[in-house]
Amino acid sequence: MRSINEQATSALRLECDKALINLLYAANRCNLEMRERLKDFQITTQQFNVLRILRGQYPGAATISLIKQKMVDKMSDISRIIDRLLQKKFVVREPGNSDRRTVDISINESGLKLLEAIDQQVDLSTFIARKLTLDQAKGLNHLLDKLNRKA
């Protein structure tokens, strides 16, 4: 017969496993829905993420390393994403001001207009708002912040 301590540890492990699976499932559903909504704008979720990061730096620029640090998907090939955004004429690449070995990436007017159009047509809050109350969303953010903190 297992001790109460062993039973509690086993129950916690089962709940944590279930929580992780639920978290991954929910993240995947949100990602699929975002991809579907961005399809009309002919950009990927990673390109969208980079454009939003650059809009946050506007009117300044960002280095590749800063963009990579702020990316949701840390495994993304930032150089390839930037190249695609350059081809689509949504960003500008220039030699770094302080260090010639780096490059600065900035969003241009076309990129800002694209994000404005997406903001008007795609309400990102609906991913959460249709299922959770304001208090539940705050609680979820609190818990996710705890999970995302480094040790």
Backbone as ProteinMPNN parsed JSONL, in Angstrom:
{"seq_chain_A": "MRSINEQATSALRLECDKALINLLYAANRCNLEMRERLKDFQITTQQFNVLRILRGQYPGAATISLIKQKMVDKMSDISRIIDRLLQKKFVVREPGNSDRRTVDISINESGLKLLEAIDQQVDLSTFIARKLTLDQAKGLNHLLDKLNRKA", "coords_chain_A": {"N_chain_A": [[0.83, -1.189, 0.0], [0.533, 2.224, -0.877], [2.007, 5.173, 0.518], [0.489, 8.16, 1.897], [1.879, 10.393, 1.073], [3.176, 9.446, -1.249], [0.93, 8.935, -2.811], [-0.103, 11.512, -3.094], [1.991, 12.724, -4.506], [1.917, 11.201, -6.84], [-0.643, 11.867, -7.79], [-0.29, 14.616, -8.225], [1.636, 14.524, -10.249], [0.157, 13.277, -12.312], [-1.814, 15.25, -12.747], [-0.18, 17.386, -13.529], [0.939, 16.334, -15.87], [-1.416, 16.133, -17.374], [-2.096, 18.85, -17.476], [0.023, 19.888, -18.992], [-0.357, 18.565, -21.469], [-2.896, 19.599, -22.121], [-2.209, 22.311, -22.335], [-0.41, 22.288, -24.507], [-2.154, 21.337, -26.484], [-4.081, 23.414, -26.558], [-2.445, 25.567, -27.343], [-1.68, 24.679, -29.871], [-4.165, 24.654, -31.186], [-4.778, 27.417, -31.143], [-2.654, 28.357, -32.689], [-3.199, 27.126, -35.171], [-5.613, 28.392, -35.79], [-4.766, 31.055, -35.965], [-3.013, 30.845, -38.18], [-4.869, 30.246, -40.154], [-6.401, 32.615, -40.2], [-4.474, 34.454, -40.993], [-3.881, 33.68, -43.509], [-5.236, 34.961, -45.647], [-3.81, 37.297, -45.84], [-1.43, 36.532, -46.789], [0.869, 35.901, -45.25], [2.992, 34.235, -42.9], [2.629, 32.876, -39.559], [5.026, 33.233, -38.207], [6.229, 35.308, -39.679], [4.374, 37.294, -39.171], [4.755, 37.537, -36.405], [7.393, 38.577, -36.364], [6.984, 41.028, -37.702], [5.299, 42.29, -35.841], [7.043, 42.52, -33.672], [8.927, 44.266, -34.786], [7.277, 46.465, -35.21], [6.891, 47.201, -32.59], [9.395, 48.243, -32.051], [9.493, 50.418, -33.655], [9.911, 53.915, -34.231], [12.454, 53.006, -34.471], [15.032, 50.52, -35.128], [15.726, 46.956, -35.188], [18.033, 44.442, -34.166], [19.043, 41.286, -35.58], [19.521, 39.471, -33.53], [18.039, 40.556, -31.399], [15.434, 40.319, -32.399], [15.252, 37.521, -32.614], [15.437, 36.856, -29.915], [13.008, 37.812, -28.956], [11.134, 36.354, -30.3], [8.289, 34.19, -30.536], [8.431, 31.524, -31.35], [11.263, 30.037, -30.838], [12.81, 28.441, -32.438], [12.654, 29.288, -34.99], [13.847, 30.169, -38.268], [15.313, 32.956, -38.455], [16.732, 34.558, -40.303], [15.824, 33.622, -42.797], [13.112, 34.248, -42.582], [13.223, 37.045, -42.431], [14.335, 37.548, -44.954], [12.165, 36.777, -46.581], [10.282, 38.698, -45.796], [11.588, 40.967, -46.698], [11.51, 40.483, -49.469], [8.789, 40.758, -49.838], [8.589, 43.377, -49.385], [8.088, 44.561, -46.854], [9.816, 45.201, -44.854], [13.0, 46.797, -44.048], [16.472, 46.419, -44.53], [19.504, 47.367, -43.086], [22.995, 48.262, -42.713], [24.369, 47.883, -39.416], [24.326, 50.585, -37.08], [26.032, 51.03, -34.846], [27.756, 48.877, -34.953], [29.359, 47.51, -37.565], [29.298, 44.849, -38.254], [26.835, 43.89, -37.693], [23.338, 43.87, -38.647], [20.633, 46.095, -39.069], [17.181, 45.827, -38.773], [14.187, 47.158, -39.887], [10.723, 48.02, -39.763], [8.735, 49.046, -42.529], [6.592, 51.514, -44.179], [4.777, 49.986, -45.697], [4.753, 47.559, -44.291], [3.739, 48.446, -41.838], [1.198, 49.276, -42.665], [0.138, 46.824, -43.482], [0.01, 45.456, -40.997], [-1.815, 47.121, -39.729], [-4.104, 46.648, -41.281], [-4.461, 43.928, -40.703], [-4.92, 44.122, -37.945], [-7.394, 45.425, -37.992], [-9.058, 43.546, -39.184], [-8.621, 41.095, -37.97], [-9.252, 39.981, -34.907], [-7.329, 39.298, -32.405], [-7.84, 38.807, -29.749], [-10.104, 37.274, -29.602], [-9.474, 34.593, -29.588], [-9.146, 33.838, -26.975], [-11.102, 35.289, -25.571], [-13.644, 34.338, -26.291], [-14.05, 32.137, -24.756], [-13.2, 32.512, -22.121], [-13.63, 34.457, -19.123], [-12.854, 37.877, -18.166], [-11.531, 37.85, -15.669], [-10.735, 35.157, -15.6], [-8.988, 35.109, -17.774], [-7.012, 36.844, -16.836], [-6.108, 35.312, -14.666], [-5.146, 33.08, -16.051], [-3.064, 34.303, -17.502], [-1.411, 35.013, -15.357], [-0.655, 32.466, -14.38], [0.617, 31.415, -16.678], [2.697, 33.246, -16.953], [4.161, 32.533, -14.7], [4.965, 29.95, -15.451], [6.55, 30.582, -17.641], [8.673, 32.016, -16.644], [12.176, 32.117, -16.121], [13.875, 29.653, -14.325]], "CA_chain_A": [[0.0, 0.0, 0.0], [1.334, 3.447, -0.99], [1.8, 6.168, 1.573], [-0.268, 9.35, 1.497], [2.835, 11.236, 0.366], [3.357, 8.864, -2.58], [-0.327, 9.133, -3.534], [-0.185, 12.94, -3.438], [2.986, 12.951, -5.555], [1.401, 10.56, -8.05], [-1.778, 12.673, -8.252], [0.274, 15.86, -8.755], [2.276, 14.205, -11.521], [-0.903, 13.06, -13.296], [-2.423, 16.55, -13.063], [0.809, 18.168, -14.278], [0.979, 15.753, -17.216], [-2.658, 16.535, -18.035], [-1.996, 20.294, -17.721], [0.948, 20.102, -20.111], [-1.031, 18.126, -22.697], [-3.926, 20.597, -22.406], [-1.53, 23.54, -22.752], [0.081, 22.061, -25.867], [-3.321, 21.225, -27.345], [-4.658, 24.759, -26.709], [-1.5, 26.364, -28.136], [-1.771, 24.216, -31.25], [-5.443, 25.139, -31.744], [-4.631, 28.859, -31.374], [-1.731, 28.516, -33.808], [-3.928, 26.773, -36.39], [-6.592, 29.442, -36.061], [-4.019, 32.226, -36.436], [-2.567, 30.573, -39.547], [-6.043, 30.353, -41.024], [-6.783, 34.022, -40.315], [-3.414, 35.2, -41.681], [-3.762, 33.162, -44.88], [-5.707, 35.981, -46.593], [-2.789, 38.349, -45.924], [-0.28, 35.856, -47.396], [2.041, 35.861, -44.389], [2.98, 33.155, -41.922], [2.57, 33.337, -38.168], [6.362, 33.704, -37.837], [6.401, 36.621, -40.299], [3.506, 38.177, -38.387], [5.439, 37.759, -35.134], [8.525, 39.481, -36.623], [6.439, 42.36, -37.996], [4.825, 42.885, -34.583], [8.238, 42.884, -32.906], [9.49, 45.466, -35.415], [6.37, 47.59, -34.934], [7.19, 47.607, -31.218], [10.654, 48.984, -32.064], [9.322, 51.548, -34.558], [10.562, 54.101, -35.518], [13.797, 52.447, -34.444], [15.261, 49.24, -35.787], [16.087, 45.846, -34.301], [19.031, 43.519, -34.692], [18.565, 39.91, -35.726], [19.55, 38.804, -32.216], [16.899, 41.043, -30.608], [14.226, 39.695, -32.951], [15.281, 36.112, -32.221], [15.181, 36.811, -28.473], [11.607, 38.121, -28.685], [10.258, 35.466, -31.073], [7.517, 33.175, -29.828], [9.03, 30.249, -31.738], [12.715, 30.245, -30.787], [13.465, 27.594, -33.43], [12.443, 29.868, -36.313], [15.014, 30.62, -39.02], [15.056, 34.393, -38.534], [17.279, 35.1, -41.554], [14.91, 33.26, -43.881], [11.872, 35.019, -42.39], [13.547, 38.428, -42.808], [14.467, 37.557, -46.416], [10.81, 36.751, -47.167], [9.658, 40.001, -45.545], [12.261, 41.895, -47.62], [10.944, 40.22, -50.799], [7.425, 41.289, -49.843], [8.752, 44.819, -49.19], [7.502, 44.985, -45.586], [10.891, 45.613, -43.947], [14.225, 47.33, -44.636], [17.685, 45.939, -43.86], [20.613, 48.307, -43.233], [24.13, 47.949, -41.832], [24.211, 48.381, -38.052], [24.924, 51.898, -36.807], [27.119, 50.959, -33.869], [28.649, 47.768, -35.261], [29.192, 47.187, -38.986], [29.101, 43.407, -38.428], [25.419, 43.582, -37.488], [22.387, 44.55, -39.528], [19.422, 46.595, -38.43], [15.956, 45.555, -39.524], [13.09, 48.021, -39.453], [9.467, 47.893, -40.51], [8.483, 50.235, -43.348], [5.182, 51.911, -44.259], [3.976, 48.852, -46.202], [4.605, 46.626, -43.181], [2.815, 49.059, -40.87], [-0.158, 49.226, -43.248], [-0.311, 45.432, -43.413], [-0.375, 45.168, -39.609], [-3.042, 47.872, -39.46], [-5.198, 45.903, -41.928], [-4.678, 42.709, -39.919], [-5.54, 44.534, -36.678], [-8.794, 45.775, -38.242], [-9.836, 42.396, -39.629], [-8.363, 39.912, -37.15], [-9.251, 40.302, -33.485], [-6.596, 38.217, -31.747], [-8.382, 38.536, -28.415], [-11.207, 36.313, -29.657], [-8.981, 33.245, -29.298], [-9.337, 33.612, -25.545], [-12.298, 35.976, -25.069], [-14.897, 33.601, -26.488], [-14.173, 31.017, -23.809], [-12.832, 32.884, -20.757], [-13.987, 35.785, -18.624], [-11.693, 38.74, -17.92], [-10.814, 37.333, -14.495], [-10.096, 33.899, -15.97], [-7.859, 35.442, -18.652], [-5.961, 37.368, -15.945], [-5.568, 34.164, -13.932], [-4.361, 32.299, -17.003], [-1.828, 35.051, -17.736], [-0.584, 34.88, -14.149], [-0.092, 31.114, -14.372], [1.548, 31.265, -17.798], [3.89, 34.011, -16.596], [4.932, 31.697, -13.77], [5.573, 28.862, -16.217], [7.521, 31.12, -18.594], [9.841, 32.582, -15.959], [13.345, 31.238, -16.06], [14.169, 29.109, -12.99]], "C_chain_A": [[0.878, 1.257, 0.0], [0.997, 4.417, 0.13], [1.008, 7.352, 1.004], [0.623, 10.278, 0.687], [3.043, 10.749, -1.071], [2.099, 9.063, -3.43], [-0.464, 10.587, -3.987], [0.787, 13.271, -4.562], [2.51, 12.38, -6.881], [0.246, 11.379, -8.635], [-1.284, 13.985, -8.865], [0.901, 15.612, -10.126], [1.236, 13.997, -12.618], [-1.545, 14.378, -13.719], [-1.467, 17.42, -13.863], [0.944, 17.649, -15.704], [-0.253, 16.191, -18.015], [-2.618, 18.025, -18.388], [-1.092, 20.579, -18.914], [0.307, 19.708, -21.432], [-2.108, 19.132, -23.09], [-3.326, 21.897, -22.923], [-1.032, 23.412, -24.192], [-1.074, 21.998, -26.877], [-3.927, 22.61, -27.619], [-3.754, 25.64, -27.564], [-1.576, 25.97, -29.607], [-3.059, 24.709, -31.912], [-5.371, 26.626, -32.056], [-3.737, 29.119, -32.58], [-2.418, 28.2, -35.14], [-4.923, 27.861, -36.772], [-5.901, 30.712, -36.564], [-3.547, 32.033, -37.876], [-3.709, 30.747, -40.534], [-6.42, 31.811, -41.251], [-5.744, 34.84, -41.078], [-3.262, 34.788, -43.144], [-4.164, 34.203, -45.919], [-4.674, 37.087, -46.804], [-1.471, 37.817, -46.495], [0.999, 36.021, -46.585], [1.873, 34.711, -43.392], [2.885, 33.732, -40.516], [3.937, 33.855, -37.713], [6.641, 35.085, -38.432], [5.577, 37.669, -39.551], [4.169, 38.533, -37.063], [6.598, 38.744, -35.311], [8.015, 40.899, -36.899], [5.936, 43.047, -36.73], [5.992, 43.31, -33.69], [8.82, 44.183, -33.465], [8.583, 46.688, -35.212], [6.593, 48.111, -33.515], [8.471, 48.413, -31.108], [10.559, 50.284, -32.863], [9.261, 52.862, -33.786], [12.009, 53.59, -35.551], [13.855, 51.113, -35.164], [15.61, 48.19, -34.735], [17.175, 45.02, -34.974], [18.393, 42.14, -34.812], [18.511, 39.232, -34.356], [18.4, 39.278, -31.327], [15.603, 40.405, -31.09], [14.151, 38.242, -32.5], [14.932, 35.953, -30.737], [13.7, 36.995, -28.162], [10.624, 37.201, -29.411], [9.513, 34.486, -30.166], [8.13, 31.803, -30.084], [10.537, 30.442, -31.857], [13.458, 29.437, -31.842], [13.313, 28.149, -34.85], [13.771, 30.281, -36.94], [14.804, 32.107, -39.33], [15.549, 34.971, -39.865], [16.353, 34.823, -42.731], [13.612, 34.067, -43.794], [12.096, 36.467, -42.825], [13.671, 38.528, -44.332], [13.1, 37.573, -47.093], [10.103, 38.102, -46.979], [10.29, 41.087, -46.415], [11.699, 41.739, -49.034], [9.539, 40.816, -50.932], [7.393, 42.792, -49.609], [8.027, 45.344, -47.942], [8.541, 45.484, -44.592], [12.07, 46.141, -44.758], [15.394, 46.796, -43.824], [18.81, 46.926, -44.168], [21.766, 47.864, -42.352], [23.916, 48.569, -40.451], [24.928, 49.701, -37.839], [26.148, 51.792, -35.914], [28.15, 49.891, -34.205], [28.392, 47.323, -36.694], [28.989, 45.698, -39.241], [27.639, 43.011, -38.262], [24.575, 44.275, -38.555], [21.192, 44.975, -38.691], [18.247, 46.33, -39.349], [14.879, 46.493, -38.99], [11.875, 47.799, -40.349], [9.28, 49.176, -41.322], [6.975, 50.521, -43.387], [4.292, 50.764, -44.737], [3.722, 47.83, -45.095], [3.643, 47.148, -42.136], [1.372, 49.011, -41.374], [-0.719, 47.809, -43.213], [-0.782, 45.092, -41.997], [-1.661, 45.894, -39.231], [-4.254, 47.156, -40.062], [-5.506, 44.624, -41.153], [-5.383, 43.049, -38.611], [-7.026, 44.834, -36.857], [-9.649, 44.55, -38.562], [-9.694, 41.155, -38.755], [-8.264, 40.343, -35.692], [-8.611, 39.137, -32.739], [-7.184, 37.858, -30.385], [-9.492, 37.49, -28.441], [-10.754, 34.882, -29.399], [-9.287, 32.876, -27.851], [-10.717, 34.114, -25.094], [-13.59, 35.194, -25.268], [-15.104, 32.507, -25.465], [-13.92, 31.402, -22.354], [-13.345, 34.271, -20.394], [-12.698, 36.596, -18.445], [-10.873, 38.213, -16.749], [-10.102, 36.013, -14.81], [-8.877, 34.146, -16.861], [-6.7, 36.003, -17.819], [-5.302, 36.238, -15.172], [-4.693, 33.295, -14.817], [-3.03, 32.988, -17.287], [-0.876, 34.935, -16.555], [0.103, 33.51, -14.117], [0.929, 30.912, -15.491], [2.829, 32.066, -17.557], [4.782, 33.224, -15.644], [5.652, 30.574, -14.513], [6.692, 29.365, -17.132], [8.73, 31.777, -17.945], [10.978, 31.598, -15.964], [13.634, 30.933, -14.6], [14.039, 30.16, -11.975]], "O_chain_A": [[1.836, 1.355, 0.766], [-0.132, 4.474, 0.618], [0.882, 7.511, -0.21], [0.169, 10.885, -0.284], [3.08, 11.554, -2.001], [2.193, 9.33, -4.628], [-0.885, 10.862, -5.111], [0.443, 14.021, -5.475], [2.68, 13.007, -7.927], [0.173, 11.561, -9.85], [-1.791, 14.419, -9.899], [0.715, 16.402, -11.052], [1.41, 14.485, -13.735], [-1.792, 14.602, -14.904], [-1.893, 18.122, -14.781], [1.051, 18.436, -16.644], [-0.146, 16.571, -19.181], [-3.053, 18.419, -19.47], [-1.413, 21.422, -19.752], [0.417, 20.441, -22.415], [-2.226, 19.484, -24.264], [-3.867, 22.515, -23.841], [-1.214, 24.324, -24.998], [-0.979, 22.537, -27.98], [-4.246, 22.939, -28.762], [-4.241, 26.381, -28.418], [-1.54, 26.831, -30.486], [-3.042, 25.133, -33.067], [-5.844, 27.063, -33.105], [-4.024, 29.995, -33.396], [-2.239, 28.921, -36.121], [-5.055, 28.206, -37.947], [-6.395, 31.368, -37.481], [-3.662, 32.942, -38.699], [-3.538, 31.32, -41.61], [-6.727, 32.202, -42.377], [-6.094, 35.817, -41.74], [-2.594, 35.47, -43.922], [-3.515, 34.324, -46.958], [-4.674, 37.742, -47.847], [-0.513, 38.572, -46.662], [2.075, 36.249, -47.139], [0.759, 34.282, -43.09], [3.043, 34.937, -40.316], [4.012, 34.801, -36.929], [7.224, 35.939, -37.765], [6.034, 38.79, -39.33], [4.151, 39.691, -36.645], [6.766, 39.65, -34.494], [8.568, 41.865, -36.374], [6.124, 44.252, -36.561], [5.925, 44.347, -33.029], [9.164, 45.091, -32.709], [9.069, 47.809, -35.061], [6.496, 49.312, -33.266], [8.627, 49.192, -30.167], [11.432, 51.146, -32.764], [8.597, 52.911, -32.751], [12.698, 53.736, -36.561], [12.868, 50.643, -35.73], [15.766, 48.498, -33.554], [17.226, 44.917, -36.199], [17.346, 41.866, -34.225], [17.564, 38.504, -34.057], [17.841, 38.48, -30.574], [14.769, 39.998, -30.281], [13.1, 37.784, -32.052], [14.219, 35.025, -30.357], [13.188, 36.402, -27.212], [9.42, 37.261, -29.165], [10.048, 34.019, -29.161], [8.326, 31.017, -29.158], [11.026, 30.954, -32.865], [14.625, 29.718, -32.118], [13.794, 27.541, -35.806], [14.7, 30.69, -36.243], [14.196, 32.463, -40.339], [14.858, 35.782, -40.482], [16.127, 35.698, -43.567], [13.081, 34.512, -44.812], [11.254, 37.049, -43.509], [13.172, 39.479, -44.934], [12.897, 38.299, -48.066], [9.418, 38.587, -47.88], [9.607, 42.025, -46.825], [11.441, 42.73, -49.718], [9.154, 41.308, -51.993], [6.331, 43.414, -49.628], [7.433, 46.422, -47.964], [8.193, 46.12, -43.596], [12.14, 45.965, -45.974], [15.331, 46.724, -42.597], [19.051, 47.28, -45.322], [21.557, 47.171, -41.357], [23.346, 49.654, -40.335], [26.022, 49.907, -38.365], [27.183, 52.396, -36.195], [29.302, 49.992, -33.784], [27.314, 46.812, -36.999], [28.555, 45.314, -40.327], [27.248, 41.91, -38.652], [25.054, 45.155, -39.27], [20.801, 44.302, -37.737], [18.314, 46.578, -40.553], [14.687, 46.605, -37.779], [11.992, 47.443, -41.522], [9.626, 50.263, -40.859], [6.189, 49.855, -42.715], [3.18, 50.591, -44.238], [2.619, 47.299, -44.972], [2.827, 46.396, -41.603], [0.445, 48.742, -40.611], [-1.904, 47.612, -42.948], [-1.851, 44.508, -41.82], [-2.496, 45.355, -38.504], [-5.306, 47.07, -39.428], [-6.671, 44.273, -40.966], [-6.323, 42.364, -38.208], [-7.83, 44.533, -35.974], [-10.838, 44.524, -38.244], [-10.544, 40.266, -38.791], [-7.299, 40.996, -35.295], [-9.256, 38.123, -32.473], [-7.038, 36.726, -29.924], [-9.792, 36.883, -27.413], [-11.57, 34.038, -29.027], [-9.645, 31.737, -27.551], [-11.41, 33.442, -24.331], [-14.536, 35.364, -24.499], [-16.215, 31.998, -25.318], [-14.37, 30.704, -21.446], [-13.476, 35.144, -21.252], [-11.595, 36.061, -18.56], [-9.647, 38.14, -16.835], [-8.989, 35.78, -14.336], [-7.855, 33.474, -16.721], [-5.541, 35.673, -18.068], [-4.079, 36.205, -15.035], [-3.634, 32.83, -14.397], [-1.986, 32.337, -17.311], [0.331, 34.775, -16.738], [1.302, 33.417, -13.856], [1.98, 30.308, -15.276], [3.919, 31.619, -17.914], [6.006, 33.245, -15.767], [6.815, 30.284, -14.232], [7.668, 28.654, -17.37], [9.713, 32.066, -18.627], [10.776, 30.392, -15.828], [13.64, 31.824, -13.75], [14.247, 29.902, -10.789]]}, "name": "protein", "num_of_chains": 1, "seq": "MRSINEQATSALRLECDKALINLLYAANRCNLEMRERLKDFQITTQQFNVLRILRGQYPGAATISLIKQKMVDKMSDISRIIDRLLQKKFVVREPGNSDRRTVDISINESGLKLLEAIDQQVDLSTFIARKLTLDQAKGLNHLLDKLNRKA"}
